[in-house]
PDB file of C-alpha atoms in Angstrom:
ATOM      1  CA  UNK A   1     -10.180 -23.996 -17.578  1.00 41.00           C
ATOM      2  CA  UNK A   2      -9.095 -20.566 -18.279  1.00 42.00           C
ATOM      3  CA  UNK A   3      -8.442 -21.045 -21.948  1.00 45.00           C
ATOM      4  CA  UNK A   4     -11.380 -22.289 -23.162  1.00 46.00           C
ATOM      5  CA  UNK A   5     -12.059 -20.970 -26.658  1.00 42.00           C
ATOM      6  CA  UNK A   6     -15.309 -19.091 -26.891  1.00 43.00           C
ATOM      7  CA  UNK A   7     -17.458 -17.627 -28.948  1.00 41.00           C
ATOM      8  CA  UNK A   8     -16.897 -20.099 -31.936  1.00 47.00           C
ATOM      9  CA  UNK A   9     -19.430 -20.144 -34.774  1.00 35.00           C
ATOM     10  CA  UNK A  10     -19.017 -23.261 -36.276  1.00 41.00           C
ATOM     11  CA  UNK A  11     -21.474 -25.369 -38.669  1.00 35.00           C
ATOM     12  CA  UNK A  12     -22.921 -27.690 -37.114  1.00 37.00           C
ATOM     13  CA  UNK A  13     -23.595 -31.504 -38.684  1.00 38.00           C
ATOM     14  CA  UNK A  14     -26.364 -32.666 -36.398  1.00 46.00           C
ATOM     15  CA  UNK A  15     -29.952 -33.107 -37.809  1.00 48.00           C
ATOM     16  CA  UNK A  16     -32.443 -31.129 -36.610  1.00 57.00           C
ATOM     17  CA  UNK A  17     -35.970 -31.977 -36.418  1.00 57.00           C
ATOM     18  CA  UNK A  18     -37.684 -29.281 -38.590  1.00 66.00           C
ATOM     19  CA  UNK A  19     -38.231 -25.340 -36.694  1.00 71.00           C
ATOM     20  CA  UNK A  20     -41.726 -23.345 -36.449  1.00 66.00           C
ATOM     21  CA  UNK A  21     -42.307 -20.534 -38.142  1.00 73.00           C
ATOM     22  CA  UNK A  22     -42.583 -18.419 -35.152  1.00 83.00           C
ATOM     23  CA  UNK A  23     -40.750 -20.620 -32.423  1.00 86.00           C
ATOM     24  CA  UNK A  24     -40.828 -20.553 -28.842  1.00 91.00           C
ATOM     25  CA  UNK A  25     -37.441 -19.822 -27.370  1.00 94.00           C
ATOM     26  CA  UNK A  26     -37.021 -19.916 -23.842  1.00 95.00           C
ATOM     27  CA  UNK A  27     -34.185 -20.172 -21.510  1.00 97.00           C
ATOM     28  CA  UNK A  28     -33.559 -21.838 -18.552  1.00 96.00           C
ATOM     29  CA  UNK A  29     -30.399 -23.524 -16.327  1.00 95.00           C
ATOM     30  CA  UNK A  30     -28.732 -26.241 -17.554  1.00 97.00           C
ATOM     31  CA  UNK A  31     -29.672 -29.581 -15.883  1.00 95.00           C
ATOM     32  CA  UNK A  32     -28.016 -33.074 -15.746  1.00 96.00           C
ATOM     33  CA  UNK A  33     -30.327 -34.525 -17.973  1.00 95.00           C
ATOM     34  CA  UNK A  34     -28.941 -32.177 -21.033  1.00 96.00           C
ATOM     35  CA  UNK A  35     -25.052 -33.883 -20.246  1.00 97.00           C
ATOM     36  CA  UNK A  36     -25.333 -35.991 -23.794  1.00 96.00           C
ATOM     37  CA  UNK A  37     -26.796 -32.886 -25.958  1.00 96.00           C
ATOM     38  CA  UNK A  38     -24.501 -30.353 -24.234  1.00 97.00           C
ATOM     39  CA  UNK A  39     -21.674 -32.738 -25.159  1.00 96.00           C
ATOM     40  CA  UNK A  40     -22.724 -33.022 -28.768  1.00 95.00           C
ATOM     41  CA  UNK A  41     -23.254 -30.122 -29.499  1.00 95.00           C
ATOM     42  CA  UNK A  42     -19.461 -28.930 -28.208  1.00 95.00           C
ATOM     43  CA  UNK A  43     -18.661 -31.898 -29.956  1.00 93.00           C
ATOM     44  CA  UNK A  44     -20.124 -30.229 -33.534  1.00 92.00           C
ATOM     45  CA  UNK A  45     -19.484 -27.056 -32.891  1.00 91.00           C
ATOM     46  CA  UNK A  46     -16.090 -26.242 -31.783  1.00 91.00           C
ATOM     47  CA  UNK A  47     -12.483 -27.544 -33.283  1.00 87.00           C
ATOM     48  CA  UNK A  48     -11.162 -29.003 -29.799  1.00 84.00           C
ATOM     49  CA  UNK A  49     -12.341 -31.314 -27.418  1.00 88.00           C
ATOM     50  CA  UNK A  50     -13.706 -30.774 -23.722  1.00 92.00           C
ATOM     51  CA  UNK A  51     -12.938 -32.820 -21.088  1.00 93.00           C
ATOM     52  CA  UNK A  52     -15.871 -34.675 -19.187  1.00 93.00           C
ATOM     53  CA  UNK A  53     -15.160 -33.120 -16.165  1.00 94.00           C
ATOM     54  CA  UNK A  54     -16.381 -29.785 -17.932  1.00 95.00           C
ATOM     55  CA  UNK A  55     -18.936 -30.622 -18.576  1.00 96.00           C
ATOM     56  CA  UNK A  56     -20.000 -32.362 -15.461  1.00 95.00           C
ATOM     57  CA  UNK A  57     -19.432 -28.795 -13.607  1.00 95.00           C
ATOM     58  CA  UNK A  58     -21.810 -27.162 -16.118  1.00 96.00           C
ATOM     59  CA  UNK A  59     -24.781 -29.680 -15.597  1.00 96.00           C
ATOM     60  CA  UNK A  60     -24.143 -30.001 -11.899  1.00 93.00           C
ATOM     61  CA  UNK A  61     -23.691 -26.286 -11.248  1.00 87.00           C
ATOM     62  CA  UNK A  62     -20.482 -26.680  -9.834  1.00 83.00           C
ATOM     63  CA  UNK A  63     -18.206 -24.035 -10.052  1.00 89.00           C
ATOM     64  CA  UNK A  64     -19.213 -22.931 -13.470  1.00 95.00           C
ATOM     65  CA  UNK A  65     -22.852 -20.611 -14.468  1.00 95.00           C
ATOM     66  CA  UNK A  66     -24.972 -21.886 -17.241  1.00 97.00           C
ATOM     67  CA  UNK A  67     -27.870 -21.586 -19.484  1.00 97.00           C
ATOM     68  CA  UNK A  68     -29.966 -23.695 -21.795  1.00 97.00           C
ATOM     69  CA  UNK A  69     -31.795 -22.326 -24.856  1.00 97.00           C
ATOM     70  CA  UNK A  70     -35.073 -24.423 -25.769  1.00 96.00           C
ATOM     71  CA  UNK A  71     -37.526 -24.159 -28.180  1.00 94.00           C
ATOM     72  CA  UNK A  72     -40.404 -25.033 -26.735  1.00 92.00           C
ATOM     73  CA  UNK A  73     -43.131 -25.249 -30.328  1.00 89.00           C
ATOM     74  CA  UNK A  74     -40.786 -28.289 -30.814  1.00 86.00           C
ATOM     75  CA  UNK A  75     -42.768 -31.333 -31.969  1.00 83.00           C
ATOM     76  CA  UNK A  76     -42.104 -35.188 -30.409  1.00 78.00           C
ATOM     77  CA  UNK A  77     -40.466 -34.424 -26.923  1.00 80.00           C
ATOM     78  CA  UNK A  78     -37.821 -32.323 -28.483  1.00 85.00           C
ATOM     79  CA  UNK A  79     -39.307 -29.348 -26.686  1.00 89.00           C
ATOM     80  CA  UNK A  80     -36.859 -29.382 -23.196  1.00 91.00           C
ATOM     81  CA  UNK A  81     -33.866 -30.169 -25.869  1.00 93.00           C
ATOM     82  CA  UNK A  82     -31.044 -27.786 -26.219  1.00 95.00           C
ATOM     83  CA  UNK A  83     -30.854 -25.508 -29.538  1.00 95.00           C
ATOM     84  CA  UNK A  84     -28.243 -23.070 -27.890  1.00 96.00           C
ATOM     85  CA  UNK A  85     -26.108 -22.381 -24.422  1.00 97.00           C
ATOM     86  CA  UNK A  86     -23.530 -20.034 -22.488  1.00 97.00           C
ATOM     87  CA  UNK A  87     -21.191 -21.272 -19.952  1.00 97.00           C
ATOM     88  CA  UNK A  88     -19.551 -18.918 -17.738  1.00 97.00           C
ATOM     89  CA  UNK A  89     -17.111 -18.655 -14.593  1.00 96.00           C
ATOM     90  CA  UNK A  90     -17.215 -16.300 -11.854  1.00 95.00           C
ATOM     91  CA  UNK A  91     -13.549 -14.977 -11.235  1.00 95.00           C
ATOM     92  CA  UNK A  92     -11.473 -12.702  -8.923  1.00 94.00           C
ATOM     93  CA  UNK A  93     -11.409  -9.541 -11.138  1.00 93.00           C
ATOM     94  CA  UNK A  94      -7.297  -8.921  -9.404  1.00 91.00           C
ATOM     95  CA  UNK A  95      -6.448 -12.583 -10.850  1.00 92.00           C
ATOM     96  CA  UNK A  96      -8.310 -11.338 -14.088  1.00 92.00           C
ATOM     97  CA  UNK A  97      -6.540 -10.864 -17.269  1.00 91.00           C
ATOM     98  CA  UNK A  98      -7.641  -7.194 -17.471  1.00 91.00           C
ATOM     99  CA  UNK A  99      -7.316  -6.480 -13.686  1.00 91.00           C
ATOM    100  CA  UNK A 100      -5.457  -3.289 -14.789  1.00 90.00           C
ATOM    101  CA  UNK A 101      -8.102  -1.472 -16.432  1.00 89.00           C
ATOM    102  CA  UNK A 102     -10.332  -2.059 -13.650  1.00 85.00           C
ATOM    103  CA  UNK A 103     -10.872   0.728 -10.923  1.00 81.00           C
ATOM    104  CA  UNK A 104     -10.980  -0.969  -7.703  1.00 78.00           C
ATOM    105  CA  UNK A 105     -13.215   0.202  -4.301  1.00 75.00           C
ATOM    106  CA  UNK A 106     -11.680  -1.021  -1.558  1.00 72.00           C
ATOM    107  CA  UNK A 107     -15.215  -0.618   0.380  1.00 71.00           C
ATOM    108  CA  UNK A 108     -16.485  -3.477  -1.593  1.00 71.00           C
ATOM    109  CA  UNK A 109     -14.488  -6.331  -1.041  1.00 78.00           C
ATOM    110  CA  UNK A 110     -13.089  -8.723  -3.207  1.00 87.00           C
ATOM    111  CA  UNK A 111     -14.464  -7.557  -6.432  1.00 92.00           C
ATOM    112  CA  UNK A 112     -15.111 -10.033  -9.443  1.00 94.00           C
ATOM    113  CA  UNK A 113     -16.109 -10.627 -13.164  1.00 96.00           C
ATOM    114  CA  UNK A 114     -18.291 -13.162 -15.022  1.00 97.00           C
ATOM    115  CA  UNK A 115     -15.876 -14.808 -17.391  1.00 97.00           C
ATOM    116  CA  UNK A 116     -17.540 -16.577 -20.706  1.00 97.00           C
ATOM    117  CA  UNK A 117     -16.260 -19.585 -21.303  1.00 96.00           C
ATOM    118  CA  UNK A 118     -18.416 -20.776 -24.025  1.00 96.00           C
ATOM    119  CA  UNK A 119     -20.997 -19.623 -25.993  1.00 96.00           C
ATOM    120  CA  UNK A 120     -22.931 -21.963 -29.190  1.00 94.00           C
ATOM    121  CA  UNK A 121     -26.059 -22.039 -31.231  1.00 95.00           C
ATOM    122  CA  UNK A 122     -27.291 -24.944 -33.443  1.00 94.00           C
ATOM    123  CA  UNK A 123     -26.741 -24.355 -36.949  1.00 91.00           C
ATOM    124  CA  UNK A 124     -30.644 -24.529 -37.838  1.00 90.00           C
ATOM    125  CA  UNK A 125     -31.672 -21.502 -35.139  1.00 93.00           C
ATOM    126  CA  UNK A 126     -28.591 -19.435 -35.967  1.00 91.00           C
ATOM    127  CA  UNK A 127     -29.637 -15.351 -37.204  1.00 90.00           C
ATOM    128  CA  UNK A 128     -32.833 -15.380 -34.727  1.00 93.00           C
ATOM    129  CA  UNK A 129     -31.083 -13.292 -31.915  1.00 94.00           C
ATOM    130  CA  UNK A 130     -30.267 -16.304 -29.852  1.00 96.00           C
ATOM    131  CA  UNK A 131     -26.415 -15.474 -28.792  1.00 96.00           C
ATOM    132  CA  UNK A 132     -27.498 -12.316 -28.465  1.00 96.00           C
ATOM    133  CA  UNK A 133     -30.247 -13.186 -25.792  1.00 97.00           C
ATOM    134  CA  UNK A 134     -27.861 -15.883 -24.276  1.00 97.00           C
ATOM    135  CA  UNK A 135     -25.473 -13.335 -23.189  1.00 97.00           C
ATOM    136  CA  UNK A 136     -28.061 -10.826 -22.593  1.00 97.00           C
ATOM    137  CA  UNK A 137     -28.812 -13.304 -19.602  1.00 97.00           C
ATOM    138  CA  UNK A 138     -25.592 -13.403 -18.587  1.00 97.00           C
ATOM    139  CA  UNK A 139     -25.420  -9.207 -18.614  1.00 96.00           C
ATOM    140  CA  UNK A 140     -28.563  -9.699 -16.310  1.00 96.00           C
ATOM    141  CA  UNK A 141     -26.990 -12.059 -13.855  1.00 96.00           C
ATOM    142  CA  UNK A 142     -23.664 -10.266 -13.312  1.00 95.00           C
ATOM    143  CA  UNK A 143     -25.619  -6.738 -12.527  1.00 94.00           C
ATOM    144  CA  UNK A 144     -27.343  -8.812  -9.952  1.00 94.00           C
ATOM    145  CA  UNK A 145     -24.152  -9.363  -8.115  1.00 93.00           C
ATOM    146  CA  UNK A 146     -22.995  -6.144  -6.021  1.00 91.00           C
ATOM    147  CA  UNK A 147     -19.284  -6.834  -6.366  1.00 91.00           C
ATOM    148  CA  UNK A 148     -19.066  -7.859  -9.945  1.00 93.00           C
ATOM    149  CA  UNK A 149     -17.384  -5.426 -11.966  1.00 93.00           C
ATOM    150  CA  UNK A 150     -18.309  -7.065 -15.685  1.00 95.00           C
ATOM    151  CA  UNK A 151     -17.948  -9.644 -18.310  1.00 97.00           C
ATOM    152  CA  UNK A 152     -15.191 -10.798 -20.105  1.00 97.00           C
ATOM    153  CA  UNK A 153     -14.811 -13.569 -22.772  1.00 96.00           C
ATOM    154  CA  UNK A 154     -11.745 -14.444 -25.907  1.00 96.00           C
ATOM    155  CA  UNK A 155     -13.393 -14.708 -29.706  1.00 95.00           C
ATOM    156  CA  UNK A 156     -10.768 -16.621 -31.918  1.00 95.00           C
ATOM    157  CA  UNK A 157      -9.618 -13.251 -35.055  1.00 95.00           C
ATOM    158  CA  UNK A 158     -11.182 -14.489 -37.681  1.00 94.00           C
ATOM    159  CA  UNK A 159     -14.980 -15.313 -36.223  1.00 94.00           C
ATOM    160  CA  UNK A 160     -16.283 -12.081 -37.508  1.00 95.00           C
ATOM    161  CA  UNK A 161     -19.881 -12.630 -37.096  1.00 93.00           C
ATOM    162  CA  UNK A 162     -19.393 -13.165 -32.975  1.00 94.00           C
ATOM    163  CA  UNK A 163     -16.989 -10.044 -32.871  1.00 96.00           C
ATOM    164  CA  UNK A 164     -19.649  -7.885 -34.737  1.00 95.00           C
ATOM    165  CA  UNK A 165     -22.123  -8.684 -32.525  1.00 96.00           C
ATOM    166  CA  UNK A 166     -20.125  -8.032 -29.450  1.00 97.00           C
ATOM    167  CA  UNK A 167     -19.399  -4.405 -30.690  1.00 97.00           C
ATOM    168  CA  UNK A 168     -23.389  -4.168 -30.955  1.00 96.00           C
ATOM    169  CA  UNK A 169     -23.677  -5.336 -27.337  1.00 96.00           C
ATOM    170  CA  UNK A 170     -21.506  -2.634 -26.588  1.00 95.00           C
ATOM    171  CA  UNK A 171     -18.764  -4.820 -25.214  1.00 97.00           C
ATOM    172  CA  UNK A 172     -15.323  -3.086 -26.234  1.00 96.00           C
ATOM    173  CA  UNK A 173     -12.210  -4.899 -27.348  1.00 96.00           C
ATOM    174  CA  UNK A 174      -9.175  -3.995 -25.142  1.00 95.00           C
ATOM    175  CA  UNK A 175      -7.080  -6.938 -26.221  1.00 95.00           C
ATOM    176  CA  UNK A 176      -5.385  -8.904 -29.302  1.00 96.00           C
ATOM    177  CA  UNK A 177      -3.173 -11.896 -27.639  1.00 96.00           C
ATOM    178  CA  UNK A 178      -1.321 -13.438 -29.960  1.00 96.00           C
ATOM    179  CA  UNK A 179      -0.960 -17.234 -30.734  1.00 94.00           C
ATOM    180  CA  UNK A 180      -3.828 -17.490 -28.170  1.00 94.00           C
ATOM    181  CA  UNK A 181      -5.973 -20.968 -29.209  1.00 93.00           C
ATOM    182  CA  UNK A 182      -3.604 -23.613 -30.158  1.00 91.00           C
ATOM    183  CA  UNK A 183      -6.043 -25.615 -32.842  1.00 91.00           C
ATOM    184  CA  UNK A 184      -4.791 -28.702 -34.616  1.00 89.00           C
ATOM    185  CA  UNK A 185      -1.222 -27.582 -33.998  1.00 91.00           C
ATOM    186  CA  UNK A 186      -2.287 -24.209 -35.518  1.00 93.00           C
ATOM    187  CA  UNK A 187      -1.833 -20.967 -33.441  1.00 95.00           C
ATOM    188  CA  UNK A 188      -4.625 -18.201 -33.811  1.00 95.00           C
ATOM    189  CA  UNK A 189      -5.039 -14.894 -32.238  1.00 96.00           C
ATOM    190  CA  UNK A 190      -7.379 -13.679 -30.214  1.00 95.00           C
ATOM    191  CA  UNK A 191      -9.221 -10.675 -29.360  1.00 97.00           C
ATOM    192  CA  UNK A 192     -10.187  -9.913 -25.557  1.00 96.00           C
ATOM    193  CA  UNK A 193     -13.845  -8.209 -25.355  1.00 97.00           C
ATOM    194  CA  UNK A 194     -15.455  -6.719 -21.796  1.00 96.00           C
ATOM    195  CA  UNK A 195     -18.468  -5.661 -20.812  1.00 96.00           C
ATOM    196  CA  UNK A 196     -18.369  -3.256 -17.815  1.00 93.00           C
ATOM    197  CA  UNK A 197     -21.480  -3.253 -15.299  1.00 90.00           C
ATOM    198  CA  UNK A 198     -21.788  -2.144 -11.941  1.00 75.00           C
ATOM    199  CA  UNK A 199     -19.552   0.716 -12.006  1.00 67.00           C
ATOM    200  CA  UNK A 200     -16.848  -1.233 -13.191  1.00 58.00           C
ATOM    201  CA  UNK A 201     -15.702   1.823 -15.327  1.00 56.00           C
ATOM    202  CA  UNK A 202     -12.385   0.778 -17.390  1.00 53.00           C
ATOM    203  CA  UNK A 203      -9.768   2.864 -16.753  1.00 48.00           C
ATOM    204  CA  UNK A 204      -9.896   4.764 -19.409  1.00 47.00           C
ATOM    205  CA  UNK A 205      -6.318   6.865 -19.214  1.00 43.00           C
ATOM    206  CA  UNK A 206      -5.052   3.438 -20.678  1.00 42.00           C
ATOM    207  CA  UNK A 207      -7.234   2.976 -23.265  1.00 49.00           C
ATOM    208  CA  UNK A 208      -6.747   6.631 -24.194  1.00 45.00           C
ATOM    209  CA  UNK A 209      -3.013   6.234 -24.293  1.00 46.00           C
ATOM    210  CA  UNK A 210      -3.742   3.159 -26.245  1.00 48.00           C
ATOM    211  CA  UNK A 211      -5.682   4.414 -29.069  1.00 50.00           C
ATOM    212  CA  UNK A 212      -2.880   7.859 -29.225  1.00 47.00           C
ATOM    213  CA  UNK A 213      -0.261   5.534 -29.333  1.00 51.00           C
ATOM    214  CA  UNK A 214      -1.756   3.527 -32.569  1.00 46.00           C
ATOM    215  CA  UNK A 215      -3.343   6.826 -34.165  1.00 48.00           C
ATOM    216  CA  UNK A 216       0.503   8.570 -33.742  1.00 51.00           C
ATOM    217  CA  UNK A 217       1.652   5.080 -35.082  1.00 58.00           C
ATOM    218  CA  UNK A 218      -0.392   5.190 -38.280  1.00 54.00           C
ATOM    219  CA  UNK A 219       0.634   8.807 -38.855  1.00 54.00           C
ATOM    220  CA  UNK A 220       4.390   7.860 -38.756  1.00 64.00           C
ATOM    221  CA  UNK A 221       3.890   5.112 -41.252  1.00 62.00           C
ATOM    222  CA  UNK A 222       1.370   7.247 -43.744  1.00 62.00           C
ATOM    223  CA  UNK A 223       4.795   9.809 -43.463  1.00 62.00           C
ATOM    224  CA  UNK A 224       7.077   7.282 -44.148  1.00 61.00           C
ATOM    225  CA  UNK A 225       4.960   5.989 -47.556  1.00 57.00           C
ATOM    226  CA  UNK A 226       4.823   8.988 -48.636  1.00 59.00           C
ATOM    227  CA  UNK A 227       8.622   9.534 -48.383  1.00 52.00           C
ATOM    228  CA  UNK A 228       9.709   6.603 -49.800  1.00 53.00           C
ATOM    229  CA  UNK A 229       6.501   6.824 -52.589  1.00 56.00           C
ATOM    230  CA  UNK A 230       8.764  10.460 -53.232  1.00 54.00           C
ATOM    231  CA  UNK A 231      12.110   9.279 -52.841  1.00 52.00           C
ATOM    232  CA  UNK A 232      11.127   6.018 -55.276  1.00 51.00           C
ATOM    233  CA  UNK A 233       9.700   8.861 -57.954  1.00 53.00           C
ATOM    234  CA  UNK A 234      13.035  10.969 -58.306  1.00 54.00           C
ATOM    235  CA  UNK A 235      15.085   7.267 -57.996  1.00 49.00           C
ATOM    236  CA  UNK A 236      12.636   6.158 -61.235  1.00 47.00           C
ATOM    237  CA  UNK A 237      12.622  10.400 -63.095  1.00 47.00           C
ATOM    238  CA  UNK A 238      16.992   9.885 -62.750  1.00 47.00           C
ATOM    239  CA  UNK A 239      17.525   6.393 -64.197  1.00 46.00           C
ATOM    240  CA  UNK A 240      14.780   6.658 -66.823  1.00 40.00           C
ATOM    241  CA  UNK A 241      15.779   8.150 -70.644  1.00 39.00           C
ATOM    242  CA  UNK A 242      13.747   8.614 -73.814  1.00 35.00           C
ATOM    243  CA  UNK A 243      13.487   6.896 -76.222  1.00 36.00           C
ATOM    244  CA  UNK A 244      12.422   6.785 -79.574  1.00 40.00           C
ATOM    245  CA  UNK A 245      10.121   4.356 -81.043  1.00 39.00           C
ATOM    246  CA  UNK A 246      10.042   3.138 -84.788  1.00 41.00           C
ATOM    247  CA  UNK A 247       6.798   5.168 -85.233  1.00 41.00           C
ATOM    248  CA  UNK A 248       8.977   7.839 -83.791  1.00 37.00           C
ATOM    249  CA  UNK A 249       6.564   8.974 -80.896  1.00 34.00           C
ATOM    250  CA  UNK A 250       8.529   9.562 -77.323  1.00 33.00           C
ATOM    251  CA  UNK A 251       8.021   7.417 -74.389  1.00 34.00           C
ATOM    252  CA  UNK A 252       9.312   7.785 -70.931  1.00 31.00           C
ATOM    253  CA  UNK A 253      11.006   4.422 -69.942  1.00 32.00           C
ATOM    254  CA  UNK A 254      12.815   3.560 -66.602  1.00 35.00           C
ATOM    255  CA  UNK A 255      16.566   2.358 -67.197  1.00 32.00           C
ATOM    256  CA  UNK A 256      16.483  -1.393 -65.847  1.00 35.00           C
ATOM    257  CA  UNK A 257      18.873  -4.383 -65.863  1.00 34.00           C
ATOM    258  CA  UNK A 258      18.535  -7.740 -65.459  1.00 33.00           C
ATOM    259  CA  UNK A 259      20.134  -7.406 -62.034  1.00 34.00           C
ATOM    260  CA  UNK A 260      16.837  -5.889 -61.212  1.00 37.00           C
ATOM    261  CA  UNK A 261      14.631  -7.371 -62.969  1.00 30.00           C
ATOM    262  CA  UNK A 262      15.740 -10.684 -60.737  1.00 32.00           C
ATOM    263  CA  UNK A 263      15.876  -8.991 -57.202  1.00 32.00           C
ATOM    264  CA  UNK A 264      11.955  -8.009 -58.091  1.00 32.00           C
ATOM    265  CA  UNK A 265      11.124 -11.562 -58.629  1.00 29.00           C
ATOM    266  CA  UNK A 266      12.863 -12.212 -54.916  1.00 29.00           C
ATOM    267  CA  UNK A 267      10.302  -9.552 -53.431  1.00 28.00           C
ATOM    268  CA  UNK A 268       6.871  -9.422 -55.379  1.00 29.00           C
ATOM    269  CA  UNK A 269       6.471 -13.160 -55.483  1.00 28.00           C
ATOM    270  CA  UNK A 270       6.202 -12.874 -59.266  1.00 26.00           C
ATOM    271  CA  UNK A 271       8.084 -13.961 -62.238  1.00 26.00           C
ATOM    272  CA  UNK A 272       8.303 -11.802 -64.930  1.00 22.00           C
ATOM    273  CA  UNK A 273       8.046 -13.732 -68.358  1.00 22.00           C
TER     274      UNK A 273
END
């Protein structure tokens, strides 16, 4: 249950009755009576299956948080249907993935975080601020809890709408785990994102050392180009010679052979014709 992808933004093949202009979205807990719509829409959404059992702790409130978003202007009993949801786990912050870069109180107790597990919006509602307000209500049920120190979720690399708007929600990415989400015998990576509440201040002297490390990183290798961008100038200005043309006007022309002409084809990928 810990590896659930989230944050997928997927189109979604399900006809939807027409929207309002102006509709009515509301939220609410997700109920038994959603169990087929929550499965289709995982079902439409996302690139791997769920297993039932899942699902049956999300509409029975078993060991996993939930909620439903409805529009409620939604013509011919469609108005209690769900257009959007978040699913979410409550988890031991020490048996966390990021339990060091939290600062722990000992006067608390066994501290925790709210761990997303998945988060999805029907094609036809998506770009109204629905996500947005779906995790906004999980923000607003973790502050709620004394001992919670934040929330956490996994966005697959490449979904760069969800990872923009969880740098607008101020959640900060700490993480890229490689060969993460195993999809149709694919490997992708993944980038961690956490929201901090509650005093649950990230240590910070990591993070610090973090971003020094890659900023002295990127300095090394913008040395090394520039180097090798000098060293490969002289290499070119000492096997290069004139020569004259028929119009007898002087070019400079590097010295090459076919020796090298065939080791470039070997490393650019290109043939020369």
């Amino acid at each position: 249950m810990s590896r659930f992808p989230r944050g997928f933004v997927e189109n979604s093949s399900m006809e939807e009755p027409k929207i309002a202009r102006r509709p009515t979205i509301c939220f609410r807990p997700i109920n038994p009576s959603d169990l087929e719509r929550l499965e289709q829409i995982h079902r439409d959404i996302f690139p791997i299956r769920y297993e039932s059992e899942f699902f049956q702790n999300v509409v029975n409130g078993g060991d996993i948080v939930s909620w439903a978003a409805i529009d409620r202007s939604r013509p011919d009993g469609h108005s209690e249907e769900l257009i959007g949801f978040v699913t979410a786990k409550i988890v031991l912050a020490k048996e966390s993935e990021i339990s060091d870069l939290i600062r722990y109180d000992s006067s608390k107790g066994e501290e925790t975080l709210v761990y997303i597990l998945t988060l999805g919006v029907v094609e036809t509602y998506r770009k109204r601020g629905i996500a947005k307000s779906l995790i906004n209500e999980v923000v607003k049920y973790t502050s709620g809890i004394p001992v919670c120190r934040g929330v956490y979720l996994h966005v697959i690399a490449h979904n760069n709408p969800a990872i923009r708007l969880y740098k607008r929600m101020s959640f900060r990415c700490v993480r890229r785990l490689h060969g993460f989400y195993l999809i149709n015998g694919q490997h992708f990576d993944s980038y961690l994102f956490v929201y901090f509440i509650n005093d649950g201040v990230i240590v910070e002297s990591w993070l610090h050392c973090r971003d020094l490390a890659v900023l002295v990183l990127n300095y090394m290798r913008s040395g090394i180009k520039s180097v090798a961008s000098k060293l490969t100038m002289n290499h070119e200005e000492k096997g290069s010679k004139w020569l004259k043309s028929k119009d007898n006007t002087r070019c400079l022309l590097p010295t090459q052979t076919k020796r090298n002409l065939a080791s470039e084809r070997v490393s650019s990928g290109y043939d020369y014709v």
